[in-house]
Coordinates of C-alpha atoms in Angstrom, one line a residue:
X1 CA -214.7 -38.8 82.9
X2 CA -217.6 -37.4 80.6
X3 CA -220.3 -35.7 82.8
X4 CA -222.6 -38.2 81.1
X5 CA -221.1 -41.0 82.9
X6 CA -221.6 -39.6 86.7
X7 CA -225.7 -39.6 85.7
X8 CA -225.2 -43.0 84.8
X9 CA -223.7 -43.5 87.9
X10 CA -226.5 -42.2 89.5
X11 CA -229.3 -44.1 87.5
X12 CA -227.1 -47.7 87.3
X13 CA -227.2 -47.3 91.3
X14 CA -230.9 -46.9 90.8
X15 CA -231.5 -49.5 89.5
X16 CA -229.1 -51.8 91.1
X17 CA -231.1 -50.8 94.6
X18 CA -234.4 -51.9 92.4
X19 CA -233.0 -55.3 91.9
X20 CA -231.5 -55.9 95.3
X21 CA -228.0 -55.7 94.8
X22 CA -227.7 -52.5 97.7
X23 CA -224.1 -53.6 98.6
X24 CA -223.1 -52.9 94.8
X25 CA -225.0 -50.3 94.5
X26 CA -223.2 -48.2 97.7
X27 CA -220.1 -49.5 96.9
X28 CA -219.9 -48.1 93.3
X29 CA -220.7 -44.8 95.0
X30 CA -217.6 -44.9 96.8
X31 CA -214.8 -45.8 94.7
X32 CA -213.9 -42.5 93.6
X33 CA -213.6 -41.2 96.7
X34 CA -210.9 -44.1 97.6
X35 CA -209.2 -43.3 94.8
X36 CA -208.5 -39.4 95.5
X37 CA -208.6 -39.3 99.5
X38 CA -205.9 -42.2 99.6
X39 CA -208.0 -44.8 101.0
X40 CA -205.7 -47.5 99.2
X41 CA -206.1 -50.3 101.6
X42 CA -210.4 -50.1 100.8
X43 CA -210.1 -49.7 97.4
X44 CA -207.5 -52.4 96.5
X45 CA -209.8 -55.3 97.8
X46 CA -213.6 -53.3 96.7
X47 CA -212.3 -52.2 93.3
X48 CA -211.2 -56.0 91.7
X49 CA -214.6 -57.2 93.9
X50 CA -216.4 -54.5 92.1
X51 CA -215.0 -55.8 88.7
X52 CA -215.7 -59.6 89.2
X53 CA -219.4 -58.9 90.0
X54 CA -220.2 -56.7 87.7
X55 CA -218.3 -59.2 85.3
X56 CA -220.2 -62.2 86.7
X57 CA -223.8 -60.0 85.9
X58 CA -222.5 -59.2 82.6
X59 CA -222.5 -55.0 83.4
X60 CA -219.4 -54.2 81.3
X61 CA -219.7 -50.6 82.1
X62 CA -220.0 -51.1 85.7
X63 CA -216.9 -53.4 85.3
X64 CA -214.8 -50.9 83.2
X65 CA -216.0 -48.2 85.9
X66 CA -214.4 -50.1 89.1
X67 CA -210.8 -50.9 87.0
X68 CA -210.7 -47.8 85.9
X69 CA -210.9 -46.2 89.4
X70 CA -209.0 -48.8 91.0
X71 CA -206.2 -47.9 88.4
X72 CA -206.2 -44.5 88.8
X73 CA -205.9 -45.3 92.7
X74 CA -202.5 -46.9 91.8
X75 CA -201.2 -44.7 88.7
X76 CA -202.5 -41.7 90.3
X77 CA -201.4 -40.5 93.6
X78 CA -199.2 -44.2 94.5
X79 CA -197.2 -42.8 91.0
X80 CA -197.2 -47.0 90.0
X81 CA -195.4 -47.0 86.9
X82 CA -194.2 -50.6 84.9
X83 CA -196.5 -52.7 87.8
X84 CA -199.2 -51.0 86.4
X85 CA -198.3 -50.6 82.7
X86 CA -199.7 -54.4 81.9
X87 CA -202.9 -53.7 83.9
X88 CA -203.2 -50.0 81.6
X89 CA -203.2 -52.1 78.2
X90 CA -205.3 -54.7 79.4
X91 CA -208.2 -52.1 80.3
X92 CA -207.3 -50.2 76.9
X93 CA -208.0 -53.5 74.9
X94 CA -211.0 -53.8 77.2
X95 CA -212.6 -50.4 75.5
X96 CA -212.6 -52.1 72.3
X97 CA -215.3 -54.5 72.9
X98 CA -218.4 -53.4 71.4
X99 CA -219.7 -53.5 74.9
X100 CA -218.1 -50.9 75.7
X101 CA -216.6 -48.8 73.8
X102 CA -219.8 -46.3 73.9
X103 CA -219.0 -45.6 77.2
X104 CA -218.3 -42.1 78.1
X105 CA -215.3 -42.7 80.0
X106 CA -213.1 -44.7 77.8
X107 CA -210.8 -42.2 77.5
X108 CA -209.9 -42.5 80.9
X109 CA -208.5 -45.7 79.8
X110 CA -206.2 -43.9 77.5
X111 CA -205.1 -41.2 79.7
X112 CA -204.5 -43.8 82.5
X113 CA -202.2 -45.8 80.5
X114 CA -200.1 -42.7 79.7
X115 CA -199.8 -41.9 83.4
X116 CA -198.5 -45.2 84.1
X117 CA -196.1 -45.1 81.1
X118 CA -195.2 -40.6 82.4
X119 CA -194.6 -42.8 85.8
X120 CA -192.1 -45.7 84.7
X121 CA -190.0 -43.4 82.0
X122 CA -191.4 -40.1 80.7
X123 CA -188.8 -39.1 78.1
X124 CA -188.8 -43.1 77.5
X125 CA -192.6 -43.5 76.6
X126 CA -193.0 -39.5 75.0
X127 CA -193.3 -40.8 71.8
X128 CA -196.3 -43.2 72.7
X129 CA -198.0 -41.4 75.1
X130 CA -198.5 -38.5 72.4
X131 CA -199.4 -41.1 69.5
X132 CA -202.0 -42.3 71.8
X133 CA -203.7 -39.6 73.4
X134 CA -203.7 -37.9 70.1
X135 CA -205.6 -40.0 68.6
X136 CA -208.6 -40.0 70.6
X137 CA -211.4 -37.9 69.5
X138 CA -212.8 -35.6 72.2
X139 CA -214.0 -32.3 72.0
X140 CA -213.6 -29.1 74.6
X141 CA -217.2 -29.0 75.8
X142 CA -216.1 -32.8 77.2
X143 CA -214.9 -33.3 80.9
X144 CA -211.7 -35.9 79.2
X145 CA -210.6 -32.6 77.4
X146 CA -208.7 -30.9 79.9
X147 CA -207.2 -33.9 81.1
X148 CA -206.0 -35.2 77.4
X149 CA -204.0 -31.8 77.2
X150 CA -202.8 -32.3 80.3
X151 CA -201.0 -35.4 79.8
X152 CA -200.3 -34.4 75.8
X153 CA -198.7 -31.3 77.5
X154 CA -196.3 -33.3 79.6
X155 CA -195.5 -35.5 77.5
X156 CA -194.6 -32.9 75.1
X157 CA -191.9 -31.5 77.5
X158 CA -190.9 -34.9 78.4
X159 CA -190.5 -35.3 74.3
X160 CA -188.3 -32.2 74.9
X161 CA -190.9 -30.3 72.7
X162 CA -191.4 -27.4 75.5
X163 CA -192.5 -24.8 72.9
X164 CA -195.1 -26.7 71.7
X165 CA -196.2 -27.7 74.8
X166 CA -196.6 -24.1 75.8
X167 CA -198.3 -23.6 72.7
X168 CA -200.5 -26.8 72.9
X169 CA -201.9 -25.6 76.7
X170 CA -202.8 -21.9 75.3
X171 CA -204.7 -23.3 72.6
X172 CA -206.3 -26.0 74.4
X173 CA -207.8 -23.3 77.5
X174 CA -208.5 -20.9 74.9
X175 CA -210.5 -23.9 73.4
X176 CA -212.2 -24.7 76.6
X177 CA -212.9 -21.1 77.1
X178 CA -214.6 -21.4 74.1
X179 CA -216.9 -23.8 74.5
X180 CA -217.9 -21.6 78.2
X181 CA -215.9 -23.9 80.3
X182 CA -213.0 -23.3 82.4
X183 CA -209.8 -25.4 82.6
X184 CA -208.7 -27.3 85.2
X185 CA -206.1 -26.8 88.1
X186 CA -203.8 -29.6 86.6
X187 CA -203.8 -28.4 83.0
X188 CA -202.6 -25.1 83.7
X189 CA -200.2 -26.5 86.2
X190 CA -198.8 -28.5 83.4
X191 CA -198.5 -25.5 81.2
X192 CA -196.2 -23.8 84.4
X193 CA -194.1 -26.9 84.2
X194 CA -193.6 -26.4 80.4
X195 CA -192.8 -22.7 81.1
X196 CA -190.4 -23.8 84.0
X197 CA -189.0 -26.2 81.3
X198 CA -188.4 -23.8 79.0
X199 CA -186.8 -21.5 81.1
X200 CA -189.6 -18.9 81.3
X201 CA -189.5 -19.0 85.5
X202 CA -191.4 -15.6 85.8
X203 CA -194.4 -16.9 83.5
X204 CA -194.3 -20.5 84.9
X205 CA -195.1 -18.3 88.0
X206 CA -197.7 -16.5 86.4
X207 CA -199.3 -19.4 84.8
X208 CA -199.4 -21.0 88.1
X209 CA -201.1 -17.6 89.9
X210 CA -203.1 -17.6 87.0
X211 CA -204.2 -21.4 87.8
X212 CA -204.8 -21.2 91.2
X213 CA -208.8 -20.4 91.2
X214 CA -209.2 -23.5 89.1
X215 CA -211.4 -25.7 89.5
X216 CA -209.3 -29.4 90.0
X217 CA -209.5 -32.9 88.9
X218 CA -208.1 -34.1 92.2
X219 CA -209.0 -31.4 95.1
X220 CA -207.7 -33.7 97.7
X221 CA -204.3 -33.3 96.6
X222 CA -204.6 -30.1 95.2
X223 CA -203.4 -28.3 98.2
X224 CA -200.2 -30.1 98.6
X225 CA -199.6 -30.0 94.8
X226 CA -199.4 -26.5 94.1
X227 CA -197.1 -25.6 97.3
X228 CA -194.5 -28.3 95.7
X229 CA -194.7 -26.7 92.2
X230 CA -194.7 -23.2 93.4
X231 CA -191.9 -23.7 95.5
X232 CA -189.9 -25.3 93.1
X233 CA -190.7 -22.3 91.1
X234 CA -189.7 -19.7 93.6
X235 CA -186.7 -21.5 94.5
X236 CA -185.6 -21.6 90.8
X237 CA -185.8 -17.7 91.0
X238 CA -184.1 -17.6 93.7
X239 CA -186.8 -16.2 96.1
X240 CA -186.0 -18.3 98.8
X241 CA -188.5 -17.1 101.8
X242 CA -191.2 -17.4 99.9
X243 CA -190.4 -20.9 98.5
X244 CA -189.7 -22.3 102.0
X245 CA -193.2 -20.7 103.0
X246 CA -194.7 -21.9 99.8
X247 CA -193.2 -25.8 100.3
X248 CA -195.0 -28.4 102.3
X249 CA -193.1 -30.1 105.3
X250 CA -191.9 -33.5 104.9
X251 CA -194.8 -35.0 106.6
X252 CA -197.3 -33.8 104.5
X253 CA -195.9 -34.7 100.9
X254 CA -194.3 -38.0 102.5
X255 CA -197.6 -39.9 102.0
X256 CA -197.7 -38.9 98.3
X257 CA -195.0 -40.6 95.9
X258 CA -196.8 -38.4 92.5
X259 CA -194.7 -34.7 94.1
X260 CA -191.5 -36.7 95.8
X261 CA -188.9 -35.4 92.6
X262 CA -190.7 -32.4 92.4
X263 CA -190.2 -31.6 96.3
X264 CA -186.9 -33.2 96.2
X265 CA -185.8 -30.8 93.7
X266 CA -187.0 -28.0 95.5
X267 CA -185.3 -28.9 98.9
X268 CA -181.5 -29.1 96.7
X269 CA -182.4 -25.4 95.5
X270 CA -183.2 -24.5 98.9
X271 CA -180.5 -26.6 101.1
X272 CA -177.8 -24.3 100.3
X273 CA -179.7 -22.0 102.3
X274 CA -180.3 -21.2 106.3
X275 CA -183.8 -22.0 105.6
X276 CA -183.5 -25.8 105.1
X277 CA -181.1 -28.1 107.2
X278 CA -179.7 -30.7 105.1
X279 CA -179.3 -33.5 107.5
X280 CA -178.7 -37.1 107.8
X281 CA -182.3 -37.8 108.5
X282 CA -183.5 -36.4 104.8
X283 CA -180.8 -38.3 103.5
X284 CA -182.8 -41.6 104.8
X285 CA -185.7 -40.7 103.7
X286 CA -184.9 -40.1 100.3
X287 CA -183.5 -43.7 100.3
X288 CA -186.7 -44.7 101.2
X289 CA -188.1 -43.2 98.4
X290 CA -185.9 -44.7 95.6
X291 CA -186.5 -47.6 97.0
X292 CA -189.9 -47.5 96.7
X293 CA -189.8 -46.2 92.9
X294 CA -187.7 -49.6 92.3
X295 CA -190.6 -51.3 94.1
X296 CA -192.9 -49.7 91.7
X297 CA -191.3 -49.5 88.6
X298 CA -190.4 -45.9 88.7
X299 CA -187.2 -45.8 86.9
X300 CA -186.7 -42.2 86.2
X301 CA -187.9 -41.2 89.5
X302 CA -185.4 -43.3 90.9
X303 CA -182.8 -41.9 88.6
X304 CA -183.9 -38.4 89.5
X305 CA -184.0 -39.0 93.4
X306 CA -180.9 -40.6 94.0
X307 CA -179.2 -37.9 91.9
X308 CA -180.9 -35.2 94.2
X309 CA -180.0 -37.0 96.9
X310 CA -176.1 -37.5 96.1
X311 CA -175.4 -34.2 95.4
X312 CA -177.3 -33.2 98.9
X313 CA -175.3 -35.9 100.3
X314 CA -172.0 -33.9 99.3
X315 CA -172.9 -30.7 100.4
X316 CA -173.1 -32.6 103.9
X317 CA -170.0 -34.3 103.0
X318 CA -171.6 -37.6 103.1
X319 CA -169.0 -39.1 100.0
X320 CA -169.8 -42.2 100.5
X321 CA -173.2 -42.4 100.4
X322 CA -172.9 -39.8 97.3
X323 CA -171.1 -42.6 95.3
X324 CA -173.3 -45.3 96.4
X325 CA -176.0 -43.0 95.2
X326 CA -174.0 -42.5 91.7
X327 CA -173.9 -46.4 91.1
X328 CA -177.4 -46.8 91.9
X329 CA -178.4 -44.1 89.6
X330 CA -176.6 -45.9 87.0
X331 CA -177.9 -49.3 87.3
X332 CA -180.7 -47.8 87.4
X333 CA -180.3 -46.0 84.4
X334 CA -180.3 -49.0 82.8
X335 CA -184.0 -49.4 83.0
X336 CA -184.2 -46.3 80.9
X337 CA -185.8 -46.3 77.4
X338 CA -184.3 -42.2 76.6
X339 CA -181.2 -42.2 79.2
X340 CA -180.7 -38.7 77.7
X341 CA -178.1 -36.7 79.8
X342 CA -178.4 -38.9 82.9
X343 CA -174.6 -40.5 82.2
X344 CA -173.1 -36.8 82.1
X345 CA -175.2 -35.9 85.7
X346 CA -174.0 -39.1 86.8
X347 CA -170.5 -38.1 86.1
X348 CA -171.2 -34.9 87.4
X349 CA -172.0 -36.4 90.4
X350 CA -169.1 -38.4 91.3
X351 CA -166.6 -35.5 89.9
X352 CA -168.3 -33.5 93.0
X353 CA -167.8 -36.6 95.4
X354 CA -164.3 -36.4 94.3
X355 CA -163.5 -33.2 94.8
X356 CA -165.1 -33.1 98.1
X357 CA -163.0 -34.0 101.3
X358 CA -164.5 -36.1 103.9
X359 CA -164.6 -35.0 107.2
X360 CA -161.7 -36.4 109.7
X361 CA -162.3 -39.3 111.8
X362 CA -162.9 -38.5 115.8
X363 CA -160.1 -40.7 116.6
X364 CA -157.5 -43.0 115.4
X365 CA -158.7 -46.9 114.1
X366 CA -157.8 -48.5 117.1
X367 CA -160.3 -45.9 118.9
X368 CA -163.1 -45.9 116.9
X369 CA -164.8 -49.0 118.0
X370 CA -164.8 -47.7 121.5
X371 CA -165.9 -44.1 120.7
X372 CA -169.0 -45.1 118.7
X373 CA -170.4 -46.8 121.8
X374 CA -169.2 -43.9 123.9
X375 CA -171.0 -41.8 121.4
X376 CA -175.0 -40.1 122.3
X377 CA -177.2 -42.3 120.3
X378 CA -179.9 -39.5 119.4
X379 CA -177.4 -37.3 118.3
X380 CA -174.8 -38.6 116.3
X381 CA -174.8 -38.5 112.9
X382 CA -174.9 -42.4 111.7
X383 CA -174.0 -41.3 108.2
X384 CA -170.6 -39.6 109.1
X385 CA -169.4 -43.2 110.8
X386 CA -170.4 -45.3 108.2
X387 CA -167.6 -43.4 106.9
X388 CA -165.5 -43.1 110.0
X389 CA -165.7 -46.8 109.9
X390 CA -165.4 -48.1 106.6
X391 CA -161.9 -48.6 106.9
X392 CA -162.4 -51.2 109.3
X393 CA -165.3 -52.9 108.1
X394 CA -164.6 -56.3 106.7
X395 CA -160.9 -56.8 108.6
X396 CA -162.6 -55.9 112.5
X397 CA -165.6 -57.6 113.7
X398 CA -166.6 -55.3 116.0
X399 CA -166.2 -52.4 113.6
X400 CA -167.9 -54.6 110.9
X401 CA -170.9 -55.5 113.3
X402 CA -171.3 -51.5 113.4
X403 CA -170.6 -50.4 110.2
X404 CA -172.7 -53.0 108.5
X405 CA -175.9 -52.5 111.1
X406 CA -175.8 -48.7 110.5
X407 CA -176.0 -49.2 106.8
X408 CA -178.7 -50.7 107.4
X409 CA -180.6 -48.1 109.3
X410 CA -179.6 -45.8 106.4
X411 CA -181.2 -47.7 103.9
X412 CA -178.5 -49.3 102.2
X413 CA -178.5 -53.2 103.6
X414 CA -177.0 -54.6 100.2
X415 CA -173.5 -52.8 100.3
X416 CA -173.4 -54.0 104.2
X417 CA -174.9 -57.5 103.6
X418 CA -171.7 -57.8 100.8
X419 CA -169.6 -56.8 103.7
X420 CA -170.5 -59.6 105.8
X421 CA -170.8 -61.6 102.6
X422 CA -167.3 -61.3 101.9
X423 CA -165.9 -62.0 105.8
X424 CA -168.4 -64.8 106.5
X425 CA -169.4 -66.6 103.3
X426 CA -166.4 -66.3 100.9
X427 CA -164.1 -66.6 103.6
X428 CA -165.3 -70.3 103.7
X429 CA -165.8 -69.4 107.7
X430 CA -170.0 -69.4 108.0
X431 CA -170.0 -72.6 109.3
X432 CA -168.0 -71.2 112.5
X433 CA -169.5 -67.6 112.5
X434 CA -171.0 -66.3 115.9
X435 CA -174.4 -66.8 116.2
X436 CA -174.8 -62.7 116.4
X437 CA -173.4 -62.4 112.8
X438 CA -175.2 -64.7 111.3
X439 CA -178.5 -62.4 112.4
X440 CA -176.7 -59.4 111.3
X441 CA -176.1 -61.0 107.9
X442 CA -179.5 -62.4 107.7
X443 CA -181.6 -58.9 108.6
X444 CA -179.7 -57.1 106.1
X445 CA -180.4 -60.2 103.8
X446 CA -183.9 -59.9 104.3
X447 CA -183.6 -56.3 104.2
X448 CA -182.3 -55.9 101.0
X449 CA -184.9 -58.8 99.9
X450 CA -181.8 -61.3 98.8
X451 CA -183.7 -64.1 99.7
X452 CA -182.2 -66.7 97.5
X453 CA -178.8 -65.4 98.9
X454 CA -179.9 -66.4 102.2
X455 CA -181.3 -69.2 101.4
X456 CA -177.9 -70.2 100.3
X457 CA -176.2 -69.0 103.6
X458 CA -178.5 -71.1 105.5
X459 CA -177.6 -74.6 103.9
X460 CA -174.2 -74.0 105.8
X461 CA -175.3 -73.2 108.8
X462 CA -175.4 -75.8 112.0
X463 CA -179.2 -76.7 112.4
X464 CA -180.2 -74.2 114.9
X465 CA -179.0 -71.4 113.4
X466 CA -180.1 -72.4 109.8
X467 CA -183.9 -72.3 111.4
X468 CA -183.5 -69.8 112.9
X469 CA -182.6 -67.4 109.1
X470 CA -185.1 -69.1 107.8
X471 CA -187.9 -68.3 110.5
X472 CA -186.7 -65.2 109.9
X473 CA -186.7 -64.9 106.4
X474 CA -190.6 -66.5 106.2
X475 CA -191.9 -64.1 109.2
X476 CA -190.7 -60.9 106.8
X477 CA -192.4 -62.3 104.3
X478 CA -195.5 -63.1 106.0
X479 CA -194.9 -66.9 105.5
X480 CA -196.7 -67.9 108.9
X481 CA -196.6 -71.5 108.4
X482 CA -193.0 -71.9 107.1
X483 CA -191.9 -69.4 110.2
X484 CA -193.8 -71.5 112.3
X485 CA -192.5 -74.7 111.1
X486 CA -188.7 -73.3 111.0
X487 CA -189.2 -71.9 114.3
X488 CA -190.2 -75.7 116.1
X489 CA -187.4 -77.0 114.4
X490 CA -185.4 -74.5 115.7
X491 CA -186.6 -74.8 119.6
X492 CA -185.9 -78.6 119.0
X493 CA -182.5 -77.6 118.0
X494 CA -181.8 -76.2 120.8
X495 CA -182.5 -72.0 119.2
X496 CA -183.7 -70.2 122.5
X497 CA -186.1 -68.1 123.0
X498 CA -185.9 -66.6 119.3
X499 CA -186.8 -70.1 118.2
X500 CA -189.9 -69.9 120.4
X501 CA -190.7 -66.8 118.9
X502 CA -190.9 -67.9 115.6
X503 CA -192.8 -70.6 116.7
X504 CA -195.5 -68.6 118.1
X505 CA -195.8 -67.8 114.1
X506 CA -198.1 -70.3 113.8
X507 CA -201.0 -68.9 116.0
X508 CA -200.6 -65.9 113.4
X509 CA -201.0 -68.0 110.2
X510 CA -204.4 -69.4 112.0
X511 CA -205.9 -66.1 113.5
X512 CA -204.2 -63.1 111.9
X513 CA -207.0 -62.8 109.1
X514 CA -207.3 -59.1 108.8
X515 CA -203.9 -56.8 108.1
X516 CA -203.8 -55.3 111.0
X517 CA -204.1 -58.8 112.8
X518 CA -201.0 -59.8 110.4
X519 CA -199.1 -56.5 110.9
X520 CA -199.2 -57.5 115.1
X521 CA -197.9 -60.6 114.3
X522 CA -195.6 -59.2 111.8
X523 CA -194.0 -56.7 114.6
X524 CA -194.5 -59.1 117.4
X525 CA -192.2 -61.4 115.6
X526 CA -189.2 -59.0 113.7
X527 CA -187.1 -56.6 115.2
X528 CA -187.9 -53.2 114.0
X529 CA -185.4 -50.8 113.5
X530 CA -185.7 -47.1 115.2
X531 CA -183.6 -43.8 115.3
X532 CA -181.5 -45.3 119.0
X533 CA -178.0 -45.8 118.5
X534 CA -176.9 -49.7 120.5
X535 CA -173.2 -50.9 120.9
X536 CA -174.3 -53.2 117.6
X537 CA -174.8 -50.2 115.6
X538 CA -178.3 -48.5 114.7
X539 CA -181.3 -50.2 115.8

């Protein structure tokens, strides 16, 4: 944003005070501040307030000021990419209006649009992102200039154009320089990406030492920003102390989805190494984070990740998981506008898989059952018997119940609900299923968020147990009143104290009124999975 628009800020609070809207006035104030310190849950419900009212008192500014903010919330840090796409064009069209289209920070508008498009596809939207921010008109002694080379930078190197991004960043500080301003943290770490792209690892390095005393856009994330990029940089020359020293741990960057590639990619140059364990647990976690890039339309993130994570998965001999990762990477790919080279990495991948050898079982099928529940639950490694047991799964119950459940817990609930799928449903047998697999098909239903699918599996169930999925199903999704209802017609059918459970839904869908009311009722009500191993497989 243009300096010019913060002393509007200060004067349109001003005057909002005069004229007795105080609670607009303070709240304006604050939306920046949700946006960069991460206070999502505030800004997601003040921001579209913000909007409507100014909206309703016919203050366009003040109504492009509270999207914008709110966007940047969700584009910036959150790393939304095709959710937040539609929302981007909608307040680029809303610059137009001759209402506001003096307004200092339409850029923003611009630039925010090209995030979102950076976040979906980079390489896919290159082309469109440079068209766009090219053509807006702003000059060096403006506050949007550093961030309008910014993005043009990246999305020069996403355009594979790394020379000219170099070239665009030195021109645009020197510009800035120039007109006696400095530039800003993010713009030159985009010009050490550009370096790093190129292959120029000792001047990405120096850019980035060169960057360091800048002043940032974002100085909440700063911090955790530069350690990522410099350790990926350090790590890519093989300086492997300092990167590990320079990288920051797992639960600082797991709160912030805009440095989970870069990290990831950092941790494969590193895992090789006595300095990083590459275990099970990171494994899961970088499951979680595709999954949340599908969530939010982050479709070359969630190529990248789960391409990290396969070949980390091999080095730990976890094959299975590496060609799960492999197919999910090409579905995924699918969503791509520039695949590029991702079908050769994907092969790449599951040539390494292949050559690979898994590690031997602990004991012969017939033992396995029995040693997985003689097995310490904190310390085995659930990924090594989803492999141990996959031989089983489908034919045994026992070893299915297991196999399936500890899927699950990795983050893969979709290749064990087709397990079950495939014993229970196609085998024409649901109807006659023990009660205890039906609920281990329906949480990894509801886990991998088939709904229809279970939906279907409940219309064959006896009346009890077709409740009870459903109560299930609606108290995941927050569905109070359907979980209730399912939940009396389950105690009626005779559904135990599960049924009564899900019955007591119904006091939530009256009381819980705040989210952390509806999160009790939401943990009251599901069983929540944890790092404790049970005879029924990871819990």
């Amino acid at each position: 944003m243009d300096v010019d628009i913060w002393a509007w800020v200060g004067d349109t609070q001003r005057q909002l005070h005069e004229a007795g809207n105080t609670g607009l006035a303070m709240a304006i104030g604050d939306v920046p501040a949700q946006a960069l310190e991460g206070r999502y849950a505030q800004l997601d419900v003040l921001a579209p307030a913000i909007a409507q009212q100014a909206e309703n008192l016919r203050l366009p500014w003040v109504e492009f000021y509270a999207r914008y903010w709110h966007l940047i919330g969700r584009v910036g840090d959150r790393a939304q990419g095709t959710v937040a796409i539609a929302d981007a064009e909608a307040l680029v069209e809303f610059t137009k209006r001759e209402d506001v289209r003096e307004c200092p920070a339409v850029p923003g508008a611009v630039v925010a649009l090209a995030v979102a498009q950076a976040n979906a596809d980079g390489p896919g939207y290159a082309a469109e992102r440079l068209a766009a921010l090219s053509a807006l008109d702003v000059e060096p002694d403006s506050l949007a200039f550093a961030a309008v080379a910014e993005h043009y930078v990246a999305a020069l190197v996403d355009a594979g154009r790394v020379d000219e991004a170099i070239a665009h960043a030195e021109t645009a500080v020197a510009a800035l320089g120039g007109a006696g301003r400095e530039a800003s943290w993010e713009l030159g770490a985009a010009s050490a990406r550009a370096l790093l792209a190129a292959g120029r690892t000792e001047d990405a390095l120096t850019a980035l030492d060169a960057a360091t005393g800048f002043k940032p856009d974002d100085p909440v994330a700063k911090e955790h920003r530069e350690g990522v990029l410099r350790a990926l940089v350090l790590a890519t020359l093989d300086r492997v102390q300092e990167s590990v020293d320079a990288l920051p741990d797992l639960d600082v960057v797991g709160d912030h989805p805009r440095v989970w590639v870069e990290w990831s990619h950092a941790i494969r140059a590193l895992a090789g190494t006595a300095q990083i364990t590459n275990t099970w647990q990171l494994g899961r976690v970088l499951k979680q984070w595709i999954d949340y890039f599908a969530m939010m339309g982050g479709y070359r993130a969630r190529v990248e990740l789960a391409l990290v994570a396969g070949h980390l998965a091999v080095a730990r001999q976890g094959l299975w998981q590496a060609r799960l990762l492999a197919d999910l990477a090409e579905s995924a790919s699918g969503e791509l506008r520039n695949p590029g080279d991702v079908a050769e990495r994907i092969a790449e991948l599951r040539a390494a898989a292949d050559k690979a050898t898994a590690l031997p079982a602990p004991g012969s099928e017939a033992e396995l059952v029995g040693v997985f529940d003689a097995a310490d639950g904190f310390n085995a490694d659930p990924e090594r018997w989803v492999g141990w047991l996959a031989p089983l799964s489908g034919r045994d119950v026992e070893a299915t119940r297991r196999h399936t459940t500890t899927l699950g817990f990795l983050g893969y609930p979709a290749r064990g609900a087709d397990i079950y799928w495939t014993m229970l449903v196609e085998s024409g047998d649901i109807e006659n299923a023990d009660p205890q697999d039906v609920a281990y098909l329906s949480g990894l239903l509801i886990e991998a968020r088939q709904d229809e699918r279970l939906e279907q599996v409940a219309e064959r169930l006896p009346a009890a147990q077709r409740h009870l999925a459903l109560g299930r199903l609606y108290t995941a999704r927050e569905r109070w009143e359907q979980a209730a209802a399912e939940g009396e017609a389950a105690a009626t059918a005779g559904g135990g104290i599960e049924a009564a459970r899900l019955w007591s839904a119904r006091g939530c869908s009256s009381s819980a009124t705040t989210p952390r009311a509806r999160a009790s009722c939401a943990t009251s009500s599901t069983r929540k999975r944890s790092s404790s191993r049970t005879s029924g497989g990871w819990s």
